[in-house]
mmCIF file of C-alpha atoms in Angstrom:
data_model
loop_
_atom_site.group_PDB
_atom_site.id
_atom_site.type_symbol
_atom_site.label_atom_id
_atom_site.label_comp_id
_atom_site.label_asym_id
_atom_site.label_seq_id
_atom_site.Cartn_x
_atom_site.Cartn_y
_atom_site.Cartn_z
ATOM 1 C CA UNK A 18 -7.582 -12.000 -1.509
ATOM 2 C CA UNK A 19 -10.518 -12.823 -3.768
ATOM 3 C CA UNK A 20 -9.167 -10.392 -6.380
ATOM 4 C CA UNK A 21 -5.570 -11.613 -6.145
ATOM 5 C CA UNK A 22 -6.217 -15.362 -5.945
ATOM 6 C CA UNK A 23 -9.806 -16.465 -6.594
ATOM 7 C CA UNK A 24 -10.544 -14.250 -9.602
ATOM 8 C CA UNK A 25 -7.331 -15.251 -11.434
ATOM 9 C CA UNK A 26 -8.160 -18.862 -10.630
ATOM 10 C CA UNK A 27 -11.325 -18.419 -12.678
ATOM 11 C CA UNK A 28 -9.799 -16.312 -15.454
ATOM 12 C CA UNK A 29 -6.178 -17.422 -15.953
ATOM 13 C CA UNK A 30 -6.789 -20.013 -18.649
ATOM 14 C CA UNK A 31 -3.115 -20.218 -19.606
ATOM 15 C CA UNK A 32 -2.148 -21.314 -16.106
ATOM 16 C CA UNK A 33 -4.987 -23.822 -16.068
ATOM 17 C CA UNK A 34 -3.397 -25.454 -19.118
ATOM 18 C CA UNK A 35 0.102 -25.372 -17.585
ATOM 19 C CA UNK A 36 -0.750 -26.770 -14.139
ATOM 20 C CA UNK A 37 -2.744 -29.825 -13.155
ATOM 21 C CA UNK A 38 -6.109 -29.259 -11.420
ATOM 22 C CA UNK A 39 -4.838 -30.773 -8.189
ATOM 23 C CA UNK A 40 -2.172 -28.040 -7.941
ATOM 24 C CA UNK A 41 -4.825 -25.356 -8.312
ATOM 25 C CA UNK A 42 -6.841 -27.083 -5.597
ATOM 26 C CA UNK A 43 -3.795 -27.142 -3.297
ATOM 27 C CA UNK A 44 -3.302 -23.421 -3.940
ATOM 28 C CA UNK A 45 -6.925 -22.736 -2.999
ATOM 29 C CA UNK A 46 -6.541 -24.728 0.212
ATOM 30 C CA UNK A 47 -3.318 -22.871 1.025
ATOM 31 C CA UNK A 48 -4.908 -19.436 0.695
ATOM 32 C CA UNK A 49 -8.006 -20.552 2.586
ATOM 33 C CA UNK A 50 -5.831 -21.901 5.417
ATOM 34 C CA UNK A 51 -3.965 -18.611 5.702
ATOM 35 C CA UNK A 52 -7.195 -16.584 5.805
ATOM 36 C CA UNK A 53 -8.832 -18.931 8.309
ATOM 37 C CA UNK A 54 -5.891 -18.897 10.712
ATOM 38 C CA UNK A 55 -5.429 -15.129 10.386
ATOM 39 C CA UNK A 56 -9.125 -14.466 10.985
ATOM 40 C CA UNK A 57 -9.206 -16.778 14.006
ATOM 41 C CA UNK A 58 -6.132 -15.107 15.532
ATOM 42 C CA UNK A 59 -7.613 -11.650 14.865
ATOM 43 C CA UNK A 60 -10.841 -12.631 16.574
ATOM 44 C CA UNK A 61 -9.063 -14.095 19.595
ATOM 45 C CA UNK A 62 -7.205 -10.811 20.159
ATOM 46 C CA UNK A 63 -10.547 -8.982 20.301
ATOM 47 C CA UNK A 64 -12.128 -11.328 22.850
ATOM 48 C CA UNK A 65 -12.580 -9.530 26.152
ATOM 49 C CA UNK A 66 -11.662 -6.120 24.734
ATOM 50 C CA UNK A 67 -12.281 -3.626 27.482
ATOM 51 C CA UNK A 68 -14.538 -0.655 26.921
ATOM 52 C CA UNK A 69 -12.753 2.609 26.228
ATOM 53 C CA UNK A 70 -13.229 5.405 28.679
ATOM 54 C CA UNK A 71 -13.949 8.993 27.702
ATOM 55 C CA UNK A 72 -10.326 10.035 27.648
ATOM 56 C CA UNK A 73 -9.325 7.302 25.182
ATOM 57 C CA UNK A 74 -12.182 7.874 22.745
ATOM 58 C CA UNK A 75 -12.133 11.656 22.858
ATOM 59 C CA UNK A 76 -11.196 13.468 19.697
ATOM 60 C CA UNK A 77 -7.789 15.115 19.537
ATOM 61 C CA UNK A 78 -8.862 17.703 16.944
ATOM 62 C CA UNK A 79 -11.756 20.118 17.341
ATOM 63 C CA UNK A 80 -14.042 20.731 14.356
ATOM 64 C CA UNK A 81 -12.775 24.278 13.988
ATOM 65 C CA UNK A 82 -9.209 22.978 13.655
ATOM 66 C CA UNK A 83 -9.927 20.384 10.959
ATOM 67 C CA UNK A 84 -9.467 22.679 7.923
ATOM 68 C CA UNK A 85 -6.123 23.904 9.268
ATOM 69 C CA UNK A 86 -4.918 20.320 9.787
ATOM 70 C CA UNK A 87 -6.046 19.339 6.283
ATOM 71 C CA UNK A 88 -4.314 22.233 4.549
ATOM 72 C CA UNK A 89 -1.195 21.959 6.687
ATOM 73 C CA UNK A 90 -0.777 18.219 6.140
ATOM 74 C CA UNK A 91 -1.477 18.291 2.411
ATOM 75 C CA UNK A 92 0.585 21.439 1.957
ATOM 76 C CA UNK A 93 3.625 19.861 3.592
ATOM 77 C CA UNK A 94 3.189 16.746 1.453
ATOM 78 C CA UNK A 95 2.952 18.786 -1.738
ATOM 79 C CA UNK A 96 6.083 20.766 -0.837
ATOM 80 C CA UNK A 97 7.884 17.515 -0.088
ATOM 81 C CA UNK A 98 6.810 15.989 -3.424
ATOM 82 C CA UNK A 99 7.815 19.076 -5.381
ATOM 83 C CA UNK A 100 11.210 19.112 -3.680
ATOM 84 C CA UNK A 101 11.607 15.415 -4.437
ATOM 85 C CA UNK A 102 10.795 15.914 -8.123
ATOM 86 C CA UNK A 103 13.230 18.824 -8.288
ATOM 87 C CA UNK A 104 16.020 16.803 -6.697
ATOM 88 C CA UNK A 105 16.321 19.099 -3.691
ATOM 89 C CA UNK A 106 16.226 16.454 -0.953
ATOM 90 C CA UNK A 107 19.673 14.989 -1.419
ATOM 91 C CA UNK A 108 20.885 16.840 1.658
ATOM 92 C CA UNK A 109 18.689 14.596 3.843
ATOM 93 C CA UNK A 110 20.996 11.641 3.232
ATOM 94 C CA UNK A 111 20.103 8.725 5.545
ATOM 95 C CA UNK A 112 17.255 10.783 7.049
ATOM 96 C CA UNK A 113 15.336 10.708 3.757
ATOM 97 C CA UNK A 114 13.368 7.566 4.650
ATOM 98 C CA UNK A 115 12.259 9.049 7.952
ATOM 99 C CA UNK A 116 11.078 12.256 6.303
ATOM 100 C CA UNK A 117 9.305 10.353 3.536
ATOM 101 C CA UNK A 118 7.460 8.177 6.027
ATOM 102 C CA UNK A 119 6.437 11.205 8.067
ATOM 103 C CA UNK A 120 5.129 13.055 5.000
ATOM 104 C CA UNK A 121 3.148 10.062 3.724
ATOM 105 C CA UNK A 122 1.593 9.355 7.131
ATOM 106 C CA UNK A 123 0.768 13.029 7.597
ATOM 107 C CA UNK A 124 -0.877 13.148 4.174
ATOM 108 C CA UNK A 125 -2.926 9.993 4.838
ATOM 109 C CA UNK A 126 -4.224 11.366 8.130
ATOM 110 C CA UNK A 127 -4.963 14.746 6.533
ATOM 111 C CA UNK A 128 -6.875 13.048 3.700
ATOM 112 C CA UNK A 129 -8.893 11.060 6.216
ATOM 113 C CA UNK A 130 -9.699 14.242 8.170
ATOM 114 C CA UNK A 131 -10.708 15.906 4.885
ATOM 115 C CA UNK A 132 -13.269 13.179 4.208
ATOM 116 C CA UNK A 133 -14.483 13.218 7.808
ATOM 117 C CA UNK A 134 -14.807 17.009 7.857
ATOM 118 C CA UNK A 135 -16.744 16.934 4.595
ATOM 119 C CA UNK A 136 -19.124 14.350 6.030
ATOM 120 C CA UNK A 137 -19.683 16.551 9.095
ATOM 121 C CA UNK A 138 -20.308 19.601 6.925
ATOM 122 C CA UNK A 139 -17.254 21.440 8.248
ATOM 123 C CA UNK A 140 -15.783 21.804 4.761
ATOM 124 C CA UNK A 141 -18.177 23.627 2.486
ATOM 125 C CA UNK A 142 -18.224 26.431 -0.040
ATOM 126 C CA UNK A 143 -14.878 28.051 -0.839
ATOM 127 C CA UNK A 144 -13.080 26.034 1.850
ATOM 128 C CA UNK A 145 -14.307 22.786 0.290
ATOM 129 C CA UNK A 146 -13.135 23.871 -3.171
ATOM 130 C CA UNK A 147 -9.687 24.710 -1.783
ATOM 131 C CA UNK A 148 -9.557 21.367 0.032
ATOM 132 C CA UNK A 149 -10.388 19.461 -3.160
ATOM 133 C CA UNK A 150 -7.725 21.463 -4.995
ATOM 134 C CA UNK A 151 -5.139 20.570 -2.334
ATOM 135 C CA UNK A 152 -6.091 16.874 -2.420
ATOM 136 C CA UNK A 153 -5.979 16.836 -6.223
ATOM 137 C CA UNK A 154 -2.567 18.515 -6.227
ATOM 138 C CA UNK A 155 -1.195 15.971 -3.726
ATOM 139 C CA UNK A 156 -2.541 13.048 -5.793
ATOM 140 C CA UNK A 157 -1.353 14.382 -9.148
ATOM 141 C CA UNK A 158 2.124 15.222 -7.890
ATOM 142 C CA UNK A 159 2.349 11.729 -6.397
ATOM 143 C CA UNK A 160 1.364 10.266 -9.766
ATOM 144 C CA UNK A 161 4.115 12.205 -11.517
ATOM 145 C CA UNK A 162 6.432 9.350 -10.499
ATOM 146 C CA UNK A 163 4.286 7.124 -12.767
ATOM 147 C CA UNK A 164 3.361 4.994 -9.755
ATOM 148 C CA UNK A 165 -0.364 4.943 -8.985
ATOM 149 C CA UNK A 166 -0.227 3.452 -5.483
ATOM 150 C CA UNK A 167 0.628 6.643 -3.576
ATOM 151 C CA UNK A 168 -2.153 8.761 -5.025
ATOM 152 C CA UNK A 169 -4.644 5.908 -4.678
ATOM 153 C CA UNK A 170 -3.836 5.662 -0.952
ATOM 154 C CA UNK A 171 -4.659 9.340 -0.465
ATOM 155 C CA UNK A 172 -7.959 8.979 -2.305
ATOM 156 C CA UNK A 173 -8.891 5.860 -0.324
ATOM 157 C CA UNK A 174 -8.106 7.593 2.975
ATOM 158 C CA UNK A 175 -10.331 10.557 2.066
ATOM 159 C CA UNK A 176 -13.102 8.262 0.859
ATOM 160 C CA UNK A 177 -12.832 6.181 4.018
ATOM 161 C CA UNK A 178 -13.138 9.232 6.261
ATOM 162 C CA UNK A 179 -16.218 10.378 4.388
ATOM 163 C CA UNK A 180 -17.869 6.942 4.250
ATOM 164 C CA UNK A 181 -17.291 6.270 7.960
ATOM 165 C CA UNK A 182 -18.828 9.630 8.854
ATOM 166 C CA UNK A 183 -21.952 9.507 6.667
ATOM 167 C CA UNK A 184 -22.230 5.698 7.050
ATOM 168 C CA UNK A 185 -22.631 4.956 3.375
ATOM 169 C CA UNK A 186 -20.297 4.378 0.433
ATOM 170 C CA UNK A 187 -20.081 7.180 -2.196
ATOM 171 C CA UNK A 188 -20.485 4.839 -5.160
ATOM 172 C CA UNK A 189 -20.686 7.597 -7.787
ATOM 173 C CA UNK A 190 -17.349 9.100 -6.758
ATOM 174 C CA UNK A 191 -15.746 5.676 -6.508
ATOM 175 C CA UNK A 192 -16.962 4.736 -9.977
ATOM 176 C CA UNK A 193 -15.585 7.944 -11.449
ATOM 177 C CA UNK A 194 -12.251 7.431 -9.728
ATOM 178 C CA UNK A 195 -12.075 3.836 -10.939
ATOM 179 C CA UNK A 196 -12.654 4.985 -14.505
ATOM 180 C CA UNK A 197 -9.790 7.485 -14.293
ATOM 181 C CA UNK A 198 -7.481 4.867 -12.760
ATOM 182 C CA UNK A 199 -8.386 2.406 -15.496
ATOM 183 C CA UNK A 200 -7.351 4.879 -18.181
ATOM 184 C CA UNK A 201 -4.110 5.780 -16.398
ATOM 185 C CA UNK A 202 -3.232 2.128 -15.871
ATOM 186 C CA UNK A 203 -3.734 1.486 -19.570
ATOM 187 C CA UNK A 204 -1.129 4.126 -20.511
ATOM 188 C CA UNK A 205 1.314 3.390 -17.684
ATOM 189 C CA UNK A 206 3.645 1.079 -19.612
ATOM 190 C CA UNK A 207 4.081 3.492 -22.522
ATOM 191 C CA UNK A 208 4.767 6.433 -20.212
ATOM 192 C CA UNK A 209 7.313 4.517 -18.147
ATOM 193 C CA UNK A 210 9.117 3.421 -21.267
ATOM 194 C CA UNK A 211 9.297 7.017 -22.432
ATOM 195 C CA UNK A 212 10.032 8.883 -19.192
ATOM 196 C CA UNK A 213 11.821 6.492 -16.872
ATOM 197 C CA UNK A 214 15.589 6.723 -16.899
ATOM 198 C CA UNK A 215 17.188 3.682 -18.533
ATOM 199 C CA UNK A 216 17.771 0.750 -16.171
ATOM 200 C CA UNK A 217 15.889 2.441 -13.335
ATOM 201 C CA UNK A 218 12.366 2.728 -11.965
ATOM 202 C CA UNK A 219 12.084 6.482 -11.546
ATOM 203 C CA UNK A 220 11.145 9.311 -13.865
ATOM 204 C CA UNK A 221 13.490 11.748 -15.553
ATOM 205 C CA UNK A 222 11.096 14.642 -14.854
ATOM 206 C CA UNK A 223 13.083 17.172 -12.822
ATOM 207 C CA UNK A 224 10.696 20.130 -12.687
ATOM 208 C CA UNK A 225 7.223 20.498 -11.260
ATOM 209 C CA UNK A 226 6.401 22.629 -14.313
ATOM 210 C CA UNK A 227 6.603 19.473 -16.439
ATOM 211 C CA UNK A 228 4.086 17.571 -14.306
ATOM 212 C CA UNK A 229 0.791 18.907 -15.795
ATOM 213 C CA UNK A 230 1.913 18.199 -19.352
ATOM 214 C CA UNK A 231 3.159 14.756 -18.423
ATOM 215 C CA UNK A 232 -0.118 13.854 -16.728
ATOM 216 C CA UNK A 233 -2.151 15.052 -19.716
ATOM 217 C CA UNK A 234 0.047 12.981 -22.000
ATOM 218 C CA UNK A 235 -0.407 9.988 -19.684
ATOM 219 C CA UNK A 236 -4.166 10.300 -19.800
ATOM 220 C CA UNK A 237 -4.059 10.578 -23.588
ATOM 221 C CA UNK A 238 -1.841 7.495 -23.842
ATOM 222 C CA UNK A 239 -4.278 5.622 -21.652
ATOM 223 C CA UNK A 240 -7.241 6.566 -23.822
ATOM 224 C CA UNK A 241 -5.338 5.485 -26.936
ATOM 225 C CA UNK A 242 -4.344 2.160 -25.388
ATOM 226 C CA UNK A 243 -7.845 1.635 -24.070
ATOM 227 C CA UNK A 244 -9.363 2.209 -27.502
ATOM 228 C CA UNK A 245 -6.909 -0.135 -29.228
ATOM 229 C CA UNK A 246 -7.527 -3.338 -27.283
ATOM 230 C CA UNK A 247 -9.091 -5.201 -24.409
ATOM 231 C CA UNK A 248 -7.226 -3.238 -21.748
ATOM 232 C CA UNK A 249 -9.979 -3.682 -19.158
ATOM 233 C CA UNK A 250 -9.349 -7.419 -19.105
ATOM 234 C CA UNK A 251 -5.586 -6.906 -18.792
ATOM 235 C CA UNK A 252 -6.093 -4.623 -15.801
ATOM 236 C CA UNK A 253 -8.170 -7.263 -14.007
ATOM 237 C CA UNK A 254 -5.574 -9.920 -14.749
ATOM 238 C CA UNK A 255 -2.738 -7.665 -13.577
ATOM 239 C CA UNK A 256 -3.901 -7.812 -9.944
ATOM 240 C CA UNK A 257 -2.818 -11.388 -9.358
ATOM 241 C CA UNK A 258 -0.486 -13.366 -7.099
ATOM 242 C CA UNK A 259 -1.905 -16.597 -8.479
ATOM 243 C CA UNK A 260 0.968 -17.637 -10.732
ATOM 244 C CA UNK A 261 3.663 -16.862 -8.170
ATOM 245 C CA UNK A 262 2.100 -19.187 -5.619
ATOM 246 C CA UNK A 263 1.448 -21.896 -8.219
ATOM 247 C CA UNK A 264 5.057 -21.840 -9.370
ATOM 248 C CA UNK A 265 6.514 -21.733 -5.867
ATOM 249 C CA UNK A 266 4.423 -24.723 -4.805
ATOM 250 C CA UNK A 267 5.569 -26.584 -7.923
ATOM 251 C CA UNK A 268 9.266 -25.882 -7.351
ATOM 252 C CA UNK A 269 9.634 -26.033 -3.564
ATOM 253 C CA UNK A 270 10.998 -28.162 -2.107
ATOM 254 C CA UNK A 271 11.377 -30.740 -4.923
ATOM 255 C CA UNK A 272 13.476 -28.578 -7.267
ATOM 256 C CA UNK A 273 14.391 -25.561 -5.099
ATOM 257 C CA UNK A 274 14.921 -26.012 -1.383
ATOM 258 C CA UNK A 275 12.998 -23.947 1.155
ATOM 259 C CA UNK A 276 14.670 -20.720 2.249
ATOM 260 C CA UNK A 277 14.244 -21.691 5.912
ATOM 261 C CA UNK A 278 13.587 -18.161 7.084
ATOM 262 C CA UNK A 279 16.176 -16.346 4.960
ATOM 263 C CA UNK A 280 13.837 -13.473 4.105
ATOM 264 C CA UNK A 281 12.533 -13.226 7.673
ATOM 265 C CA UNK A 282 16.093 -12.949 8.985
ATOM 266 C CA UNK A 283 16.297 -9.576 7.249
ATOM 267 C CA UNK A 284 13.584 -8.037 9.451
ATOM 268 C CA UNK A 285 15.746 -6.841 12.397
ATOM 269 C CA UNK A 286 18.126 -4.924 10.139
ATOM 270 C CA UNK A 287 15.275 -3.409 8.118
ATOM 271 C CA UNK A 288 13.592 -2.054 11.252
ATOM 272 C CA UNK A 289 16.697 -0.048 12.108
ATOM 273 C CA UNK A 290 16.351 3.536 10.741
ATOM 274 C CA UNK A 291 18.716 4.332 7.901
ATOM 275 C CA UNK A 292 20.112 7.343 9.741
ATOM 276 C CA UNK A 293 21.333 4.871 12.378
ATOM 277 C CA UNK A 294 22.629 2.344 9.806
ATOM 278 C CA UNK A 295 23.309 4.253 6.542
ATOM 279 C CA UNK A 296 24.531 1.117 4.753
ATOM 280 C CA UNK A 297 21.543 -1.089 5.561
ATOM 281 C CA UNK A 298 19.909 -3.154 2.813
ATOM 282 C CA UNK A 299 16.979 -1.849 0.765
ATOM 283 C CA UNK A 300 13.425 -2.436 1.955
ATOM 284 C CA UNK A 301 12.762 -4.622 -1.123
ATOM 285 C CA UNK A 302 15.660 -6.970 -0.475
ATOM 286 C CA UNK A 303 13.449 -9.894 0.574
ATOM 287 C CA UNK A 304 11.286 -9.561 -2.524
ATOM 288 C CA UNK A 305 14.348 -9.354 -4.779
ATOM 289 C CA UNK A 306 15.862 -12.479 -3.242
ATOM 290 C CA UNK A 307 12.654 -14.416 -3.744
ATOM 291 C CA UNK A 308 12.347 -13.343 -7.379
ATOM 292 C CA UNK A 309 15.940 -14.301 -8.165
ATOM 293 C CA UNK A 310 15.829 -17.575 -6.204
ATOM 294 C CA UNK A 311 12.737 -18.861 -8.011
ATOM 295 C CA UNK A 312 13.652 -17.522 -11.448
ATOM 296 C CA UNK A 313 11.050 -14.786 -11.838
ATOM 297 C CA UNK A 314 13.735 -12.135 -12.351
ATOM 298 C CA UNK A 315 17.446 -11.744 -12.858
ATOM 299 C CA UNK A 316 19.566 -9.682 -10.489
ATOM 300 C CA UNK A 317 19.693 -6.960 -13.139
ATOM 301 C CA UNK A 318 15.920 -7.098 -13.574
ATOM 302 C CA UNK A 319 15.302 -6.339 -9.911
ATOM 303 C CA UNK A 320 16.924 -2.936 -10.430
ATOM 304 C CA UNK A 321 14.155 -1.767 -12.756
ATOM 305 C CA UNK A 322 11.042 -3.844 -12.000
ATOM 306 C CA UNK A 323 9.376 -4.878 -8.760
ATOM 307 C CA UNK A 324 7.373 -8.110 -8.728
ATOM 308 C CA UNK A 325 5.374 -8.453 -5.523
ATOM 309 C CA UNK A 326 5.060 -11.815 -3.787
ATOM 310 C CA UNK A 327 2.625 -11.428 -0.943
ATOM 311 C CA UNK A 328 2.768 -13.014 2.498
ATOM 312 C CA UNK A 329 1.461 -16.433 1.439
ATOM 313 C CA UNK A 330 3.945 -17.158 -1.363
ATOM 314 C CA UNK A 331 6.837 -15.893 0.757
ATOM 315 C CA UNK A 332 5.781 -18.071 3.682
ATOM 316 C CA UNK A 333 5.557 -21.183 1.507
ATOM 317 C CA UNK A 334 8.946 -20.420 -0.057
ATOM 318 C CA UNK A 335 10.477 -20.358 3.420
ATOM 319 C CA UNK A 336 8.760 -23.183 5.319
ATOM 320 C CA UNK A 337 6.013 -24.675 3.156
ATOM 321 C CA UNK A 338 2.518 -25.118 4.608
ATOM 322 C CA UNK A 339 3.826 -24.701 8.147
ATOM 323 C CA UNK A 340 5.122 -21.274 7.196
ATOM 324 C CA UNK A 341 1.750 -20.278 5.724
ATOM 325 C CA UNK A 342 -0.033 -21.198 8.958
ATOM 326 C CA UNK A 343 2.593 -19.419 11.064
ATOM 327 C CA UNK A 344 2.511 -16.198 9.065
ATOM 328 C CA UNK A 345 -1.288 -16.303 9.055
ATOM 329 C CA UNK A 346 -1.219 -16.520 12.840
ATOM 330 C CA UNK A 347 1.209 -13.599 13.195
ATOM 331 C CA UNK A 348 -0.661 -11.486 10.637
ATOM 332 C CA UNK A 349 -3.946 -12.076 12.432
ATOM 333 C CA UNK A 350 -2.388 -11.086 15.760
ATOM 334 C CA UNK A 351 -0.978 -7.864 14.267
ATOM 335 C CA UNK A 352 -4.327 -6.988 12.695
ATOM 336 C CA UNK A 353 -6.092 -7.789 15.957
ATOM 337 C CA UNK A 354 -3.803 -5.550 17.990
ATOM 338 C CA UNK A 355 -4.356 -2.594 15.681
ATOM 339 C CA UNK A 356 -8.103 -3.285 15.591
ATOM 340 C CA UNK A 357 -8.177 -3.410 19.368
ATOM 341 C CA UNK A 358 -6.297 -0.119 19.532
ATOM 342 C CA UNK A 359 -8.501 1.760 17.064
ATOM 343 C CA UNK A 360 -11.935 0.168 17.601
ATOM 344 C CA UNK A 361 -14.198 2.480 19.579
ATOM 345 C CA UNK A 362 -11.869 5.454 19.235
ATOM 346 C CA UNK A 363 -13.274 8.825 18.247
ATOM 347 C CA UNK A 364 -13.368 9.594 14.500
ATOM 348 C CA UNK A 365 -10.547 12.098 14.980
ATOM 349 C CA UNK A 366 -8.252 10.456 17.525
ATOM 350 C CA UNK A 367 -4.833 8.850 17.662
ATOM 351 C CA UNK A 368 -6.428 5.402 17.665
ATOM 352 C CA UNK A 369 -8.265 6.124 14.433
ATOM 353 C CA UNK A 370 -5.181 7.709 12.857
ATOM 354 C CA UNK A 371 -3.214 4.548 13.629
ATOM 355 C CA UNK A 372 -6.033 2.468 12.166
ATOM 356 C CA UNK A 373 -6.010 4.444 8.912
ATOM 357 C CA UNK A 374 -2.261 4.310 8.236
ATOM 358 C CA UNK A 375 -1.964 0.647 9.214
ATOM 359 C CA UNK A 376 -4.957 -0.271 7.060
ATOM 360 C CA UNK A 377 -3.277 1.396 4.077
ATOM 361 C CA UNK A 378 -0.161 -0.688 4.757
ATOM 362 C CA UNK A 379 -1.897 -4.032 5.324
ATOM 363 C CA UNK A 380 -4.315 -3.758 2.405
ATOM 364 C CA UNK A 381 -1.384 -4.110 -0.018
ATOM 365 C CA UNK A 382 -1.377 -7.869 -0.612
ATOM 366 C CA UNK A 383 1.749 -7.769 -2.787
ATOM 367 C CA UNK A 384 4.010 -6.850 0.114
ATOM 368 C CA UNK A 385 6.334 -9.331 1.769
ATOM 369 C CA UNK A 386 6.504 -9.688 5.557
ATOM 370 C CA UNK A 387 9.637 -7.624 6.173
ATOM 371 C CA UNK A 388 8.345 -4.776 3.993
ATOM 372 C CA UNK A 389 4.989 -4.911 5.772
ATOM 373 C CA UNK A 390 6.561 -4.672 9.228
ATOM 374 C CA UNK A 391 8.826 -1.845 8.097
ATOM 375 C CA UNK A 392 5.865 0.138 6.771
ATOM 376 C CA UNK A 393 3.829 -0.503 9.923
ATOM 377 C CA UNK A 394 6.711 0.572 12.155
ATOM 378 C CA UNK A 395 7.318 3.769 10.203
ATOM 379 C CA UNK A 396 3.595 4.566 10.028
ATOM 380 C CA UNK A 397 3.098 4.158 13.774
ATOM 381 C CA UNK A 398 6.028 6.448 14.512
ATOM 382 C CA UNK A 399 4.956 9.049 11.955
ATOM 383 C CA UNK A 400 1.281 9.153 12.923
ATOM 384 C CA UNK A 401 2.054 11.262 15.977
ATOM 385 C CA UNK A 402 3.214 14.158 13.790
ATOM 386 C CA UNK A 403 -0.285 15.586 13.006
ATOM 387 C CA UNK A 404 -1.168 15.951 16.720
ATOM 388 C CA UNK A 405 2.123 17.753 17.182
ATOM 389 C CA UNK A 406 1.172 20.104 14.346
ATOM 390 C CA UNK A 407 -2.231 20.614 15.938
ATOM 391 C CA UNK A 408 -0.652 21.630 19.222
ATOM 392 C CA UNK A 409 1.524 24.165 17.420
ATOM 393 C CA UNK A 410 -1.619 25.757 15.959
ATOM 394 C CA UNK A 411 -3.296 26.186 19.322
ATOM 395 C CA UNK A 412 -3.032 29.758 20.503
#
């Protein structure tokens, strides 16, 4: 929240000229209110948490099985990504979303186990080299879509597993990864303009053979863009929900009426699996409606570009300050329930797996509430797949 709201408040000089200081102060109070209510609700859920017994905190994967789980999970994800790039998954039809969710959750858990196993010393020598190669392949294939978020999630899960195990943050590795991401972000716009199909937000690359060359070109474009201007500053300013909230608070309800729960009304239909309701709306429908309603995008623009809103701006657009407090309360309760479930669990247990995949969903501050709940629902269902794989490996 500091990155998305407070830092832009200090750096966005253009907005400071466009909006009066009292509006910026109201924005700060709005965000602070959301965080305070959410934190209070989270804490209240944890009060009186009972101690886990041995069965709940026991690990579901033995040390000797960790490498097999890592390679199996990452291998399945790589095969899925390659098939997706090659256009071979059309036969899944309405089941595509379910398979995608299962593959992403499986990869996140496998990446976490990779980091944990490395911290324990289980992965070493040739096995460690192969594990790094598998992780790198999963990340690079995910980046072939020219979206960075997927690959970043895998890296964060692996880093989290390692940091939790050794109880310290690997700052050198994080710094190196941040440098690479900075370069890739700098060349992202040029690559999307060149490789994305017109009036769409997906790449025209149809063969995995093209991926290495595309990634090398992307890195080169990033270096060129980085050398030509102050790209580092642009990257910092890119991570911002500051202007959206400022504009929404300026317009609603004086010029544009509150939505009165219109985006929240979409939640029940979005939670229904697509194989049950093939014609259901897209998961970004709430975000698209908000962007069109408040003039950030046209209907045509939503087909090619996604502009995230975040929970706070969406809540204010629906019900004003009351909505912000209400969504803060619900968000805190959700976070508290998942914390209660995972806290005290063994490093390799279902509770921890749930904690990892839900953390990856909730850490994305650009998501709206319906998209957040959809991701949490799918992640919780999919997280039980790795234990099923583990059971199949037991002789």
